[in-house]
Amino acid sequence: MESVTRTEAEIWAYRADLAEKAVRDRHVSKLWGLPRTALGVVSWPAVFKDKAFIRWHYWWQAHYLDCQVDALLRLPSHSNVRKAKYIVRAIQVRGGNLSKNPFYDDRAWMLLAMDRLDEAIGRTRERRSASALRTALDAGRDRSLGVLPWQNSGLFFNVPANGPAAIALARADRLEEAAERVDWVFDNLIDQRGLVQDGVRLTAAGQEIVPDTFTYNQGVVIGACLELVLRLRDAGHREQSVKYLTRIHKLVHATAMHLATPNNVIKGTPGADGGLFDGILARYLAQCATRLPDDDRVSRATRRICARLVMSSAEAAWQHRLEVDGLPLFPAEWSRNAVFPQGGGLSGGLVVGTPNPAKAQERNLSVQLSGWKLMEAAAVVSTQTRDSEDT
């Protein structure tokens, strides 16, 4: 990656701060007026069912918490700790028993966010909600395949459930179990281009591959492989880590070739749930750009590709944003101009196609969280690059 000046690093941190403020100003509200709560309203402008949190989208809130942890790590403060705790309290009140959510991918994302918060503020990992989520993910593993279904008693086994679960397992030093999830993906779901397909559906005729290659699936598999590489090396298993290091090299190159524009801007599926996909990929590319061991030539090249994808995407999203009251409104597709949302439209489900102002995907919390994730990723990459040049 090209040299980053201290001023440029500060600019990206400032833009991340503006992205946080934009989400908080437009989307965040107390849950039912309760004190010490903060929850993301899933649309802006919001319809009644969203303002009242009748519709709230569990996994979007997990990513809202994850973004707030990013802000806390970027700028440690009592205020940012308090904001994160308010989100957790609101999620627990609105969601009740979080481990009872029927979707394993939702629960895995929530566990990752809560564990990151615990680590950031020095709180024990075995908090009640996180412990229950961990137990639920363990209990959900299908014994015949060794991996998680997408939902309770389901016959669809996919990367969105097993990718984040593998990351959580690796971070808990349960390396064999994490490796089992990752190996299943590479044994079953890599297409001819080297990209990760979505999952396997069990049918009466046998296993049916669901071939969609969403950006966030590439991201979570890169993230899971990275955690395995780092922890296997820490445990003295350097040779065993080579398999996962090589997989990162190949997957990053395939992602850059097939899921980015010629200008290195990530391209994915815009929409409601899809609004989060590119931001998730950007998060794990940033981790790869800054944490991947750089003791061989291919790994150094891979780090540069990851950094280039993050920074080019962030610049594109920033250039194509709208400003509303001085705060950014990010586009659903980072290489296209943002569309100003009006009342009505969709705020749930996966939507493909060009939005119009009445149904602009920019109104979805997911899209704006994705932009926030991207700004935080750019801040991390630029700061780490600057720091490494200073030492």
mmCIF file of C-alpha atoms in Angstrom:
data_model
loop_
_atom_site.group_PDB
_atom_site.id
_atom_site.type_symbol
_atom_site.label_atom_id
_atom_site.label_comp_id
_atom_site.label_asym_id
_atom_site.label_seq_id
_atom_site.Cartn_x
_atom_site.Cartn_y
_atom_site.Cartn_z
ATOM 1 C CA MET A 1 0.000 0.000 0.000
ATOM 2 C CA GLU A 2 1.162 3.540 -0.705
ATOM 3 C CA SER A 3 2.450 5.678 2.132
ATOM 4 C CA VAL A 4 -0.217 7.193 4.379
ATOM 5 C CA THR A 5 0.461 10.495 6.088
ATOM 6 C CA ARG A 6 -0.560 11.222 9.652
ATOM 7 C CA THR A 7 -3.019 13.804 8.369
ATOM 8 C CA GLU A 8 -4.676 11.222 6.104
ATOM 9 C CA ALA A 9 -5.001 8.786 9.001
ATOM 10 C CA GLU A 10 -6.629 11.506 11.071
ATOM 11 C CA ILE A 11 -9.016 12.286 8.215
ATOM 12 C CA TRP A 12 -10.260 8.694 8.114
ATOM 13 C CA ALA A 13 -10.704 8.642 11.884
ATOM 14 C CA TYR A 14 -12.707 11.874 11.558
ATOM 15 C CA ARG A 15 -14.852 10.356 8.812
ATOM 16 C CA ALA A 16 -15.506 7.296 10.977
ATOM 17 C CA ASP A 17 -16.596 9.645 13.744
ATOM 18 C CA LEU A 18 -18.991 11.414 11.368
ATOM 19 C CA ALA A 19 -20.391 8.060 10.250
ATOM 20 C CA GLU A 20 -21.075 7.147 13.873
ATOM 21 C CA LYS A 21 -22.778 10.501 14.494
ATOM 22 C CA ALA A 22 -24.916 10.072 11.377
ATOM 23 C CA VAL A 23 -26.213 6.694 12.525
ATOM 24 C CA ARG A 24 -26.849 7.941 16.032
ATOM 25 C CA ASP A 25 -28.669 11.087 14.868
ATOM 26 C CA ARG A 26 -30.910 9.386 12.317
ATOM 27 C CA HIS A 27 -31.392 5.844 13.541
ATOM 28 C CA VAL A 28 -30.806 5.520 17.284
ATOM 29 C CA SER A 29 -33.504 5.870 19.891
ATOM 30 C CA LYS A 30 -34.254 4.755 23.426
ATOM 31 C CA LEU A 31 -36.126 1.471 23.482
ATOM 32 C CA TRP A 32 -39.728 2.331 24.376
ATOM 33 C CA GLY A 33 -38.464 5.392 26.246
ATOM 34 C CA LEU A 34 -36.542 3.306 28.779
ATOM 35 C CA PRO A 35 -33.523 5.007 30.381
ATOM 36 C CA ARG A 36 -30.024 3.715 29.644
ATOM 37 C CA THR A 37 -31.080 2.041 26.400
ATOM 38 C CA ALA A 38 -30.138 2.685 22.776
ATOM 39 C CA LEU A 39 -31.369 0.671 19.821
ATOM 40 C CA GLY A 40 -31.094 1.147 16.080
ATOM 41 C CA VAL A 41 -34.304 2.126 14.284
ATOM 42 C CA VAL A 42 -34.120 0.072 11.104
ATOM 43 C CA SER A 43 -35.324 2.798 8.724
ATOM 44 C CA TRP A 44 -34.956 6.530 8.160
ATOM 45 C CA PRO A 45 -37.340 8.183 7.683
ATOM 46 C CA ALA A 46 -39.010 5.641 9.927
ATOM 47 C CA VAL A 47 -42.489 4.169 9.753
ATOM 48 C CA PHE A 48 -44.421 3.506 12.958
ATOM 49 C CA LYS A 49 -43.584 -0.188 13.324
ATOM 50 C CA ASP A 50 -39.880 0.706 13.173
ATOM 51 C CA LYS A 51 -40.109 3.643 15.585
ATOM 52 C CA ALA A 52 -41.952 1.409 18.045
ATOM 53 C CA PHE A 53 -39.401 -1.414 17.564
ATOM 54 C CA ILE A 54 -42.100 -3.812 16.454
ATOM 55 C CA ARG A 55 -39.649 -4.515 13.656
ATOM 56 C CA TRP A 56 -36.050 -4.367 14.880
ATOM 57 C CA HIS A 57 -33.886 -6.963 13.053
ATOM 58 C CA TYR A 58 -31.828 -8.824 15.638
ATOM 59 C CA TRP A 59 -28.689 -9.262 13.512
ATOM 60 C CA TRP A 60 -28.627 -5.599 12.448
ATOM 61 C CA GLN A 61 -28.455 -4.696 16.140
ATOM 62 C CA ALA A 62 -25.526 -7.082 16.592
ATOM 63 C CA HIS A 63 -23.682 -5.143 13.906
ATOM 64 C CA TYR A 64 -24.707 -1.827 15.454
ATOM 65 C CA LEU A 65 -23.052 -3.011 18.669
ATOM 66 C CA ASP A 66 -20.017 -4.180 16.666
ATOM 67 C CA CYS A 67 -19.695 -0.726 15.087
ATOM 68 C CA GLN A 68 -19.931 0.914 18.507
ATOM 69 C CA VAL A 69 -17.106 -1.329 19.711
ATOM 70 C CA ASP A 70 -15.083 -0.112 16.709
ATOM 71 C CA ALA A 71 -15.700 3.459 17.846
ATOM 72 C CA LEU A 72 -14.680 2.551 21.395
ATOM 73 C CA LEU A 73 -11.431 1.004 20.195
ATOM 74 C CA ARG A 74 -10.734 4.012 17.985
ATOM 75 C CA LEU A 75 -11.477 6.483 20.756
ATOM 76 C CA PRO A 76 -11.507 4.899 24.229
ATOM 77 C CA SER A 77 -13.721 6.921 26.557
ATOM 78 C CA HIS A 78 -16.276 6.499 29.302
ATOM 79 C CA SER A 79 -18.855 7.931 26.909
ATOM 80 C CA ASN A 80 -18.226 5.240 24.297
ATOM 81 C CA VAL A 81 -18.286 2.498 26.933
ATOM 82 C CA ARG A 82 -21.632 3.821 28.137
ATOM 83 C CA LYS A 83 -23.045 3.927 24.599
ATOM 84 C CA ALA A 84 -22.096 0.293 24.044
ATOM 85 C CA LYS A 85 -23.597 -0.813 27.357
ATOM 86 C CA TYR A 86 -26.847 0.958 26.515
ATOM 87 C CA ILE A 87 -27.038 -0.976 23.256
ATOM 88 C CA VAL A 88 -26.510 -4.282 25.060
ATOM 89 C CA ARG A 89 -29.204 -3.451 27.601
ATOM 90 C CA ALA A 90 -31.670 -2.509 24.849
ATOM 91 C CA ILE A 91 -30.944 -5.682 22.886
ATOM 92 C CA GLN A 92 -31.448 -7.811 25.979
ATOM 93 C CA VAL A 93 -34.742 -6.100 26.864
ATOM 94 C CA ARG A 94 -36.122 -6.173 23.309
ATOM 95 C CA GLY A 95 -34.828 -9.643 22.448
ATOM 96 C CA GLY A 96 -35.489 -11.397 25.732
ATOM 97 C CA ASN A 97 -33.602 -14.668 25.706
ATOM 98 C CA LEU A 98 -31.146 -13.937 22.902
ATOM 99 C CA SER A 99 -30.140 -17.578 22.599
ATOM 100 C CA LYS A 100 -33.693 -18.492 21.528
ATOM 101 C CA ASN A 101 -33.455 -16.658 18.206
ATOM 102 C CA PRO A 102 -34.175 -19.300 15.526
ATOM 103 C CA PHE A 103 -31.264 -18.336 13.252
ATOM 104 C CA TYR A 104 -27.786 -19.533 14.127
ATOM 105 C CA ASP A 105 -26.098 -16.861 12.036
ATOM 106 C CA ASP A 106 -27.901 -14.143 14.021
ATOM 107 C CA ARG A 107 -26.753 -15.684 17.289
ATOM 108 C CA ALA A 108 -23.176 -16.050 16.062
ATOM 109 C CA TRP A 109 -23.019 -12.370 15.091
ATOM 110 C CA MET A 110 -24.409 -11.353 18.473
ATOM 111 C CA LEU A 111 -21.848 -13.502 20.273
ATOM 112 C CA LEU A 112 -18.982 -11.956 18.299
ATOM 113 C CA ALA A 113 -20.160 -8.433 19.109
ATOM 114 C CA MET A 114 -20.638 -9.124 22.813
ATOM 115 C CA ASP A 115 -17.295 -10.895 23.103
ATOM 116 C CA ARG A 116 -15.547 -7.964 21.409
ATOM 117 C CA LEU A 117 -17.160 -5.572 23.873
ATOM 118 C CA ASP A 118 -16.134 -7.728 26.816
ATOM 119 C CA GLU A 119 -12.562 -7.804 25.580
ATOM 120 C CA ALA A 120 -12.526 -4.048 24.930
ATOM 121 C CA ILE A 121 -13.671 -3.090 28.416
ATOM 122 C CA GLY A 122 -12.003 -5.923 30.325
ATOM 123 C CA ARG A 123 -15.203 -7.609 31.376
ATOM 124 C CA THR A 124 -15.437 -11.387 31.763
ATOM 125 C CA ARG A 125 -16.421 -13.302 28.651
ATOM 126 C CA GLU A 126 -18.728 -15.582 30.585
ATOM 127 C CA ARG A 127 -21.487 -13.039 30.964
ATOM 128 C CA ARG A 128 -24.914 -14.627 31.039
ATOM 129 C CA SER A 129 -26.113 -13.683 27.533
ATOM 130 C CA ALA A 130 -22.815 -14.478 25.843
ATOM 131 C CA SER A 131 -22.544 -17.771 27.702
ATOM 132 C CA ALA A 132 -26.078 -18.750 26.663
ATOM 133 C CA LEU A 133 -25.334 -17.848 23.041
ATOM 134 C CA ARG A 134 -22.183 -19.945 23.121
ATOM 135 C CA THR A 135 -24.095 -22.902 24.559
ATOM 136 C CA ALA A 136 -26.816 -22.577 21.925
ATOM 137 C CA LEU A 137 -24.271 -22.567 19.102
ATOM 138 C CA ASP A 138 -22.578 -25.643 20.553
ATOM 139 C CA ALA A 139 -25.888 -27.463 20.877
ATOM 140 C CA GLY A 140 -26.938 -26.608 17.326
ATOM 141 C CA ARG A 141 -24.062 -28.393 15.611
ATOM 142 C CA ASP A 142 -25.296 -31.163 13.344
ATOM 143 C CA ARG A 143 -23.476 -34.345 14.317
ATOM 144 C CA SER A 144 -23.450 -35.881 10.840
ATOM 145 C CA LEU A 145 -21.986 -32.854 9.048
ATOM 146 C CA GLY A 146 -20.154 -31.296 11.978
ATOM 147 C CA VAL A 147 -21.462 -27.803 11.207
ATOM 148 C CA LEU A 148 -24.371 -25.514 12.034
ATOM 149 C CA PRO A 149 -27.619 -25.290 10.094
ATOM 150 C CA TRP A 150 -28.855 -21.838 9.169
ATOM 151 C CA GLN A 151 -31.793 -22.151 11.567
ATOM 152 C CA ASN A 152 -33.220 -24.483 14.172
ATOM 153 C CA SER A 153 -33.928 -27.967 12.796
ATOM 154 C CA GLY A 154 -33.091 -26.745 9.320
ATOM 155 C CA LEU A 155 -31.723 -28.618 6.337
ATOM 156 C CA PHE A 156 -29.706 -25.687 4.988
ATOM 157 C CA PHE A 157 -26.101 -25.485 6.188
ATOM 158 C CA ASN A 158 -24.444 -22.248 5.202
ATOM 159 C CA VAL A 159 -21.440 -19.972 5.561
ATOM 160 C CA PRO A 160 -23.350 -17.113 7.257
ATOM 161 C CA ALA A 161 -23.867 -19.399 10.279
ATOM 162 C CA ASN A 162 -20.564 -21.266 10.288
ATOM 163 C CA GLY A 163 -18.210 -18.421 9.343
ATOM 164 C CA PRO A 164 -18.862 -16.186 12.358
ATOM 165 C CA ALA A 165 -19.200 -19.269 14.573
ATOM 166 C CA ALA A 166 -15.714 -20.370 13.477
ATOM 167 C CA ILE A 167 -14.333 -16.922 14.327
ATOM 168 C CA ALA A 168 -15.893 -17.119 17.796
ATOM 169 C CA LEU A 169 -14.517 -20.619 18.342
ATOM 170 C CA ALA A 170 -11.010 -19.614 17.273
ATOM 171 C CA ARG A 171 -11.044 -16.563 19.521
ATOM 172 C CA ALA A 172 -12.027 -18.850 22.393
ATOM 173 C CA ASP A 173 -8.982 -21.041 21.524
ATOM 174 C CA ARG A 174 -11.207 -23.918 20.450
ATOM 175 C CA LEU A 175 -9.050 -24.352 17.394
ATOM 176 C CA GLU A 176 -9.992 -27.886 16.350
ATOM 177 C CA GLU A 177 -13.678 -26.970 16.262
ATOM 178 C CA ALA A 178 -12.995 -23.750 14.388
ATOM 179 C CA ALA A 179 -10.863 -25.631 11.876
ATOM 180 C CA GLU A 180 -13.641 -28.187 11.406
ATOM 181 C CA ARG A 181 -16.058 -25.429 10.322
ATOM 182 C CA VAL A 182 -13.523 -23.818 7.978
ATOM 183 C CA ASP A 183 -12.426 -27.124 6.455
ATOM 184 C CA TRP A 184 -16.064 -27.978 5.713
ATOM 185 C CA VAL A 185 -16.385 -24.742 3.742
ATOM 186 C CA PHE A 186 -13.282 -25.426 1.672
ATOM 187 C CA ASP A 187 -14.206 -29.066 1.134
ATOM 188 C CA ASN A 188 -17.696 -28.258 -0.127
ATOM 189 C CA LEU A 189 -18.253 -24.650 -1.124
ATOM 190 C CA ILE A 190 -15.379 -23.236 -3.174
ATOM 191 C CA ASP A 191 -16.362 -22.589 -6.779
ATOM 192 C CA GLN A 192 -14.175 -22.646 -9.881
ATOM 193 C CA ARG A 193 -13.224 -19.001 -9.405
ATOM 194 C CA GLY A 194 -12.003 -19.660 -5.884
ATOM 195 C CA LEU A 195 -14.928 -17.889 -4.214
ATOM 196 C CA VAL A 196 -17.014 -19.145 -1.288
ATOM 197 C CA GLN A 197 -20.530 -20.253 -2.179
ATOM 198 C CA ASP A 198 -23.403 -19.727 0.223
ATOM 199 C CA GLY A 199 -24.235 -23.200 1.520
ATOM 200 C CA VAL A 200 -25.508 -26.748 1.153
ATOM 201 C CA ARG A 201 -29.178 -27.720 1.215
ATOM 202 C CA LEU A 202 -30.107 -31.303 2.029
ATOM 203 C CA THR A 203 -32.832 -32.643 -0.223
ATOM 204 C CA ALA A 204 -34.381 -36.022 -0.935
ATOM 205 C CA ALA A 205 -32.045 -36.260 -3.935
ATOM 206 C CA GLY A 206 -28.955 -35.481 -1.850
ATOM 207 C CA GLN A 207 -26.869 -32.375 -1.219
ATOM 208 C CA GLU A 208 -27.655 -29.314 -3.329
ATOM 209 C CA ILE A 209 -25.130 -26.478 -3.466
ATOM 210 C CA VAL A 210 -26.533 -22.946 -3.206
ATOM 211 C CA PRO A 211 -24.041 -21.154 -5.466
ATOM 212 C CA ASP A 212 -24.500 -17.485 -4.472
ATOM 213 C CA THR A 213 -21.165 -15.794 -3.756
ATOM 214 C CA PHE A 214 -22.037 -12.963 -1.391
ATOM 215 C CA THR A 215 -19.300 -10.581 -0.308
ATOM 216 C CA TYR A 216 -19.796 -11.169 3.396
ATOM 217 C CA ASN A 217 -19.214 -14.900 3.018
ATOM 218 C CA GLN A 218 -15.772 -14.185 1.625
ATOM 219 C CA GLY A 219 -15.197 -11.847 4.555
ATOM 220 C CA VAL A 220 -16.092 -14.240 7.356
ATOM 221 C CA VAL A 221 -14.052 -17.078 5.859
ATOM 222 C CA ILE A 222 -11.044 -14.761 5.512
ATOM 223 C CA GLY A 223 -11.625 -13.712 9.120
ATOM 224 C CA ALA A 224 -11.901 -17.288 10.377
ATOM 225 C CA CYS A 225 -8.739 -18.361 8.541
ATOM 226 C CA LEU A 226 -6.900 -15.344 9.933
ATOM 227 C CA GLU A 227 -7.853 -16.191 13.519
ATOM 228 C CA LEU A 228 -6.677 -19.764 12.979
ATOM 229 C CA VAL A 229 -3.349 -18.639 11.504
ATOM 230 C CA LEU A 230 -2.631 -16.301 14.397
ATOM 231 C CA ARG A 231 -3.665 -18.663 17.164
ATOM 232 C CA LEU A 232 -2.016 -21.721 15.680
ATOM 233 C CA ARG A 233 1.227 -19.763 15.440
ATOM 234 C CA ASP A 234 0.842 -18.537 19.018
ATOM 235 C CA ALA A 235 0.403 -22.180 20.085
ATOM 236 C CA GLY A 236 3.592 -23.168 18.268
ATOM 237 C CA HIS A 237 1.832 -24.905 15.343
ATOM 238 C CA ARG A 238 3.370 -22.885 12.541
ATOM 239 C CA GLU A 239 3.307 -25.711 9.985
ATOM 240 C CA GLN A 240 -0.367 -26.374 10.648
ATOM 241 C CA SER A 241 -1.121 -22.680 10.119
ATOM 242 C CA VAL A 242 0.282 -22.722 6.569
ATOM 243 C CA LYS A 243 -2.892 -24.355 5.205
ATOM 244 C CA TYR A 244 -5.052 -21.480 6.412
ATOM 245 C CA LEU A 245 -2.504 -18.857 5.393
ATOM 246 C CA THR A 246 -2.521 -20.224 1.848
ATOM 247 C CA ARG A 247 -6.313 -20.205 1.818
ATOM 248 C CA ILE A 248 -6.309 -16.525 2.761
ATOM 249 C CA HIS A 249 -3.917 -15.727 -0.095
ATOM 250 C CA LYS A 250 -6.143 -17.473 -2.640
ATOM 251 C CA LEU A 251 -9.458 -16.167 -1.324
ATOM 252 C CA VAL A 252 -8.284 -12.548 -1.126
ATOM 253 C CA HIS A 253 -7.014 -12.732 -4.702
ATOM 254 C CA ALA A 254 -10.291 -14.286 -5.923
ATOM 255 C CA THR A 255 -12.297 -11.618 -4.100
ATOM 256 C CA ALA A 256 -10.249 -8.806 -5.619
ATOM 257 C CA MET A 257 -10.579 -10.306 -9.097
ATOM 258 C CA HIS A 258 -14.284 -11.155 -9.095
ATOM 259 C CA LEU A 259 -16.010 -9.039 -6.428
ATOM 260 C CA ALA A 260 -14.407 -5.648 -6.958
ATOM 261 C CA THR A 261 -14.443 -3.099 -9.754
ATOM 262 C CA PRO A 262 -11.334 -2.397 -11.838
ATOM 263 C CA ASN A 263 -10.777 0.513 -9.447
ATOM 264 C CA ASN A 264 -10.673 -1.868 -6.449
ATOM 265 C CA VAL A 265 -14.078 -0.897 -5.067
ATOM 266 C CA ILE A 266 -15.966 -3.768 -3.436
ATOM 267 C CA LYS A 267 -19.167 -4.564 -5.290
ATOM 268 C CA GLY A 268 -21.878 -6.627 -3.710
ATOM 269 C CA THR A 269 -25.635 -6.923 -3.341
ATOM 270 C CA PRO A 270 -27.414 -3.745 -2.280
ATOM 271 C CA GLY A 271 -30.585 -4.008 -0.294
ATOM 272 C CA ALA A 272 -31.867 -4.429 3.216
ATOM 273 C CA ASP A 273 -30.057 -7.424 4.725
ATOM 274 C CA GLY A 274 -27.668 -7.159 1.784
ATOM 275 C CA GLY A 275 -26.760 -3.663 2.905
ATOM 276 C CA LEU A 276 -24.476 -5.164 5.548
ATOM 277 C CA PHE A 277 -22.640 -7.561 3.267
ATOM 278 C CA ASP A 278 -19.939 -5.287 1.858
ATOM 279 C CA GLY A 279 -19.199 -3.678 5.212
ATOM 280 C CA ILE A 280 -18.612 -7.099 6.751
ATOM 281 C CA LEU A 281 -16.137 -7.948 3.985
ATOM 282 C CA ALA A 282 -14.388 -4.601 4.511
ATOM 283 C CA ARG A 283 -14.020 -5.317 8.239
ATOM 284 C CA TYR A 284 -12.208 -8.608 7.690
ATOM 285 C CA LEU A 285 -10.119 -7.276 4.826
ATOM 286 C CA ALA A 286 -8.937 -4.550 7.186
ATOM 287 C CA GLN A 287 -8.028 -7.154 9.793
ATOM 288 C CA CYS A 288 -6.117 -9.082 7.155
ATOM 289 C CA ALA A 289 -4.345 -5.908 6.004
ATOM 290 C CA THR A 290 -3.139 -5.167 9.519
ATOM 291 C CA ARG A 291 -2.824 -8.531 11.287
ATOM 292 C CA LEU A 292 -1.791 -11.089 8.656
ATOM 293 C CA PRO A 293 1.807 -12.222 9.319
ATOM 294 C CA ASP A 294 4.079 -10.423 6.859
ATOM 295 C CA ASP A 295 7.063 -12.756 6.969
ATOM 296 C CA ASP A 296 6.739 -13.980 3.383
ATOM 297 C CA ARG A 297 6.374 -12.248 0.028
ATOM 298 C CA VAL A 298 2.882 -13.590 -0.807
ATOM 299 C CA SER A 299 1.505 -12.542 2.567
ATOM 300 C CA ARG A 300 2.901 -9.042 2.162
ATOM 301 C CA ALA A 301 1.276 -8.812 -1.271
ATOM 302 C CA THR A 302 -2.007 -10.075 0.192
ATOM 303 C CA ARG A 303 -1.898 -7.424 2.900
ATOM 304 C CA ARG A 304 -1.437 -4.757 0.225
ATOM 305 C CA ILE A 305 -4.395 -6.067 -1.792
ATOM 306 C CA CYS A 306 -6.609 -6.027 1.310
ATOM 307 C CA ALA A 307 -5.536 -2.489 2.182
ATOM 308 C CA ARG A 308 -6.127 -1.329 -1.385
ATOM 309 C CA LEU A 309 -9.645 -2.786 -1.466
ATOM 310 C CA VAL A 310 -10.544 -1.147 1.838
ATOM 311 C CA MET A 311 -9.108 2.269 1.060
ATOM 312 C CA SER A 312 -10.413 2.430 -2.522
ATOM 313 C CA SER A 313 -13.876 1.380 -1.356
ATOM 314 C CA ALA A 314 -13.842 3.918 1.456
ATOM 315 C CA GLU A 315 -12.802 6.719 -0.876
ATOM 316 C CA ALA A 316 -15.530 5.755 -3.353
ATOM 317 C CA ALA A 317 -18.235 5.553 -0.672
ATOM 318 C CA TRP A 318 -17.167 8.920 0.719
ATOM 319 C CA GLN A 319 -17.129 10.571 -2.714
ATOM 320 C CA HIS A 320 -20.591 9.187 -3.560
ATOM 321 C CA ARG A 321 -22.206 10.074 -0.236
ATOM 322 C CA LEU A 322 -24.849 12.704 0.312
ATOM 323 C CA GLU A 323 -24.538 15.169 3.157
ATOM 324 C CA VAL A 324 -27.632 15.700 5.265
ATOM 325 C CA ASP A 325 -27.291 18.301 8.022
ATOM 326 C CA GLY A 326 -23.524 18.009 7.650
ATOM 327 C CA LEU A 327 -23.444 14.244 8.175
ATOM 328 C CA PRO A 328 -22.865 11.523 5.570
ATOM 329 C CA LEU A 329 -25.589 9.401 4.021
ATOM 330 C CA PHE A 330 -23.743 6.515 2.396
ATOM 331 C CA PRO A 331 -24.792 4.906 -0.892
ATOM 332 C CA ALA A 332 -26.137 1.378 -1.016
ATOM 333 C CA GLU A 333 -23.544 0.691 -3.712
ATOM 334 C CA TRP A 334 -20.266 2.416 -2.991
ATOM 335 C CA SER A 335 -19.423 3.114 -6.635
ATOM 336 C CA ARG A 336 -22.740 4.917 -7.253
ATOM 337 C CA ASN A 337 -24.220 8.133 -5.942
ATOM 338 C CA ALA A 338 -26.378 7.877 -2.838
ATOM 339 C CA VAL A 339 -30.115 8.358 -3.290
ATOM 340 C CA PHE A 340 -31.959 10.472 -0.749
ATOM 341 C CA PRO A 341 -34.693 8.348 0.853
ATOM 342 C CA GLN A 342 -38.271 9.445 1.316
ATOM 343 C CA GLY A 343 -41.021 7.968 3.424
ATOM 344 C CA GLY A 344 -42.225 4.426 2.823
ATOM 345 C CA GLY A 345 -40.242 1.731 1.071
ATOM 346 C CA LEU A 346 -38.669 -1.450 2.330
ATOM 347 C CA SER A 347 -36.692 -2.059 5.478
ATOM 348 C CA GLY A 348 -36.441 -5.826 5.559
ATOM 349 C CA GLY A 349 -35.479 -8.663 3.288
ATOM 350 C CA LEU A 350 -32.979 -8.871 0.469
ATOM 351 C CA VAL A 351 -33.674 -6.456 -2.381
ATOM 352 C CA VAL A 352 -31.805 -6.420 -5.685
ATOM 353 C CA GLY A 353 -32.064 -3.621 -8.222
ATOM 354 C CA THR A 354 -31.732 0.120 -8.638
ATOM 355 C CA PRO A 355 -33.543 2.027 -5.898
ATOM 356 C CA ASN A 356 -35.861 4.951 -6.492
ATOM 357 C CA PRO A 357 -36.305 7.756 -3.941
ATOM 358 C CA ALA A 358 -39.461 6.209 -2.511
ATOM 359 C CA LYS A 359 -37.699 2.891 -1.894
ATOM 360 C CA ALA A 360 -34.092 3.994 -1.676
ATOM 361 C CA GLN A 361 -32.016 1.408 0.151
ATOM 362 C CA GLU A 362 -30.092 4.253 1.742
ATOM 363 C CA ARG A 363 -32.943 4.504 4.251
ATOM 364 C CA ASN A 364 -31.996 1.166 5.799
ATOM 365 C CA LEU A 365 -29.911 1.041 8.952
ATOM 366 C CA SER A 366 -28.020 -1.876 7.400
ATOM 367 C CA VAL A 367 -26.695 0.297 4.564
ATOM 368 C CA GLN A 368 -25.568 3.069 6.888
ATOM 369 C CA LEU A 369 -23.958 0.603 9.313
ATOM 370 C CA SER A 370 -22.069 -0.825 6.350
ATOM 371 C CA GLY A 371 -20.775 2.642 5.503
ATOM 372 C CA TRP A 372 -19.793 3.136 9.126
ATOM 373 C CA LYS A 373 -17.986 -0.214 9.155
ATOM 374 C CA LEU A 374 -16.112 0.827 6.027
ATOM 375 C CA MET A 375 -15.007 4.131 7.548
ATOM 376 C CA GLU A 376 -13.819 2.329 10.691
ATOM 377 C CA ALA A 377 -11.956 -0.191 8.507
ATOM 378 C CA ALA A 378 -10.263 2.630 6.610
ATOM 379 C CA ALA A 379 -9.340 4.322 9.880
ATOM 380 C CA VAL A 380 -7.754 1.107 11.150
ATOM 381 C CA VAL A 381 -5.823 0.473 7.933
ATOM 382 C CA SER A 382 -4.568 4.041 7.599
ATOM 383 C CA THR A 383 -3.612 4.306 11.272
ATOM 384 C CA GLN A 384 -1.809 0.953 11.330
ATOM 385 C CA THR A 385 0.026 1.808 8.117
ATOM 386 C CA ARG A 386 1.070 5.174 9.504
ATOM 387 C CA ASP A 387 2.202 3.649 12.801
ATOM 388 C CA SER A 388 4.262 0.963 11.056
ATOM 389 C CA GLU A 389 5.995 3.633 8.985
ATOM 390 C CA ASP A 390 6.765 5.650 12.113
ATOM 391 C CA THR A 391 8.484 2.727 13.888
#
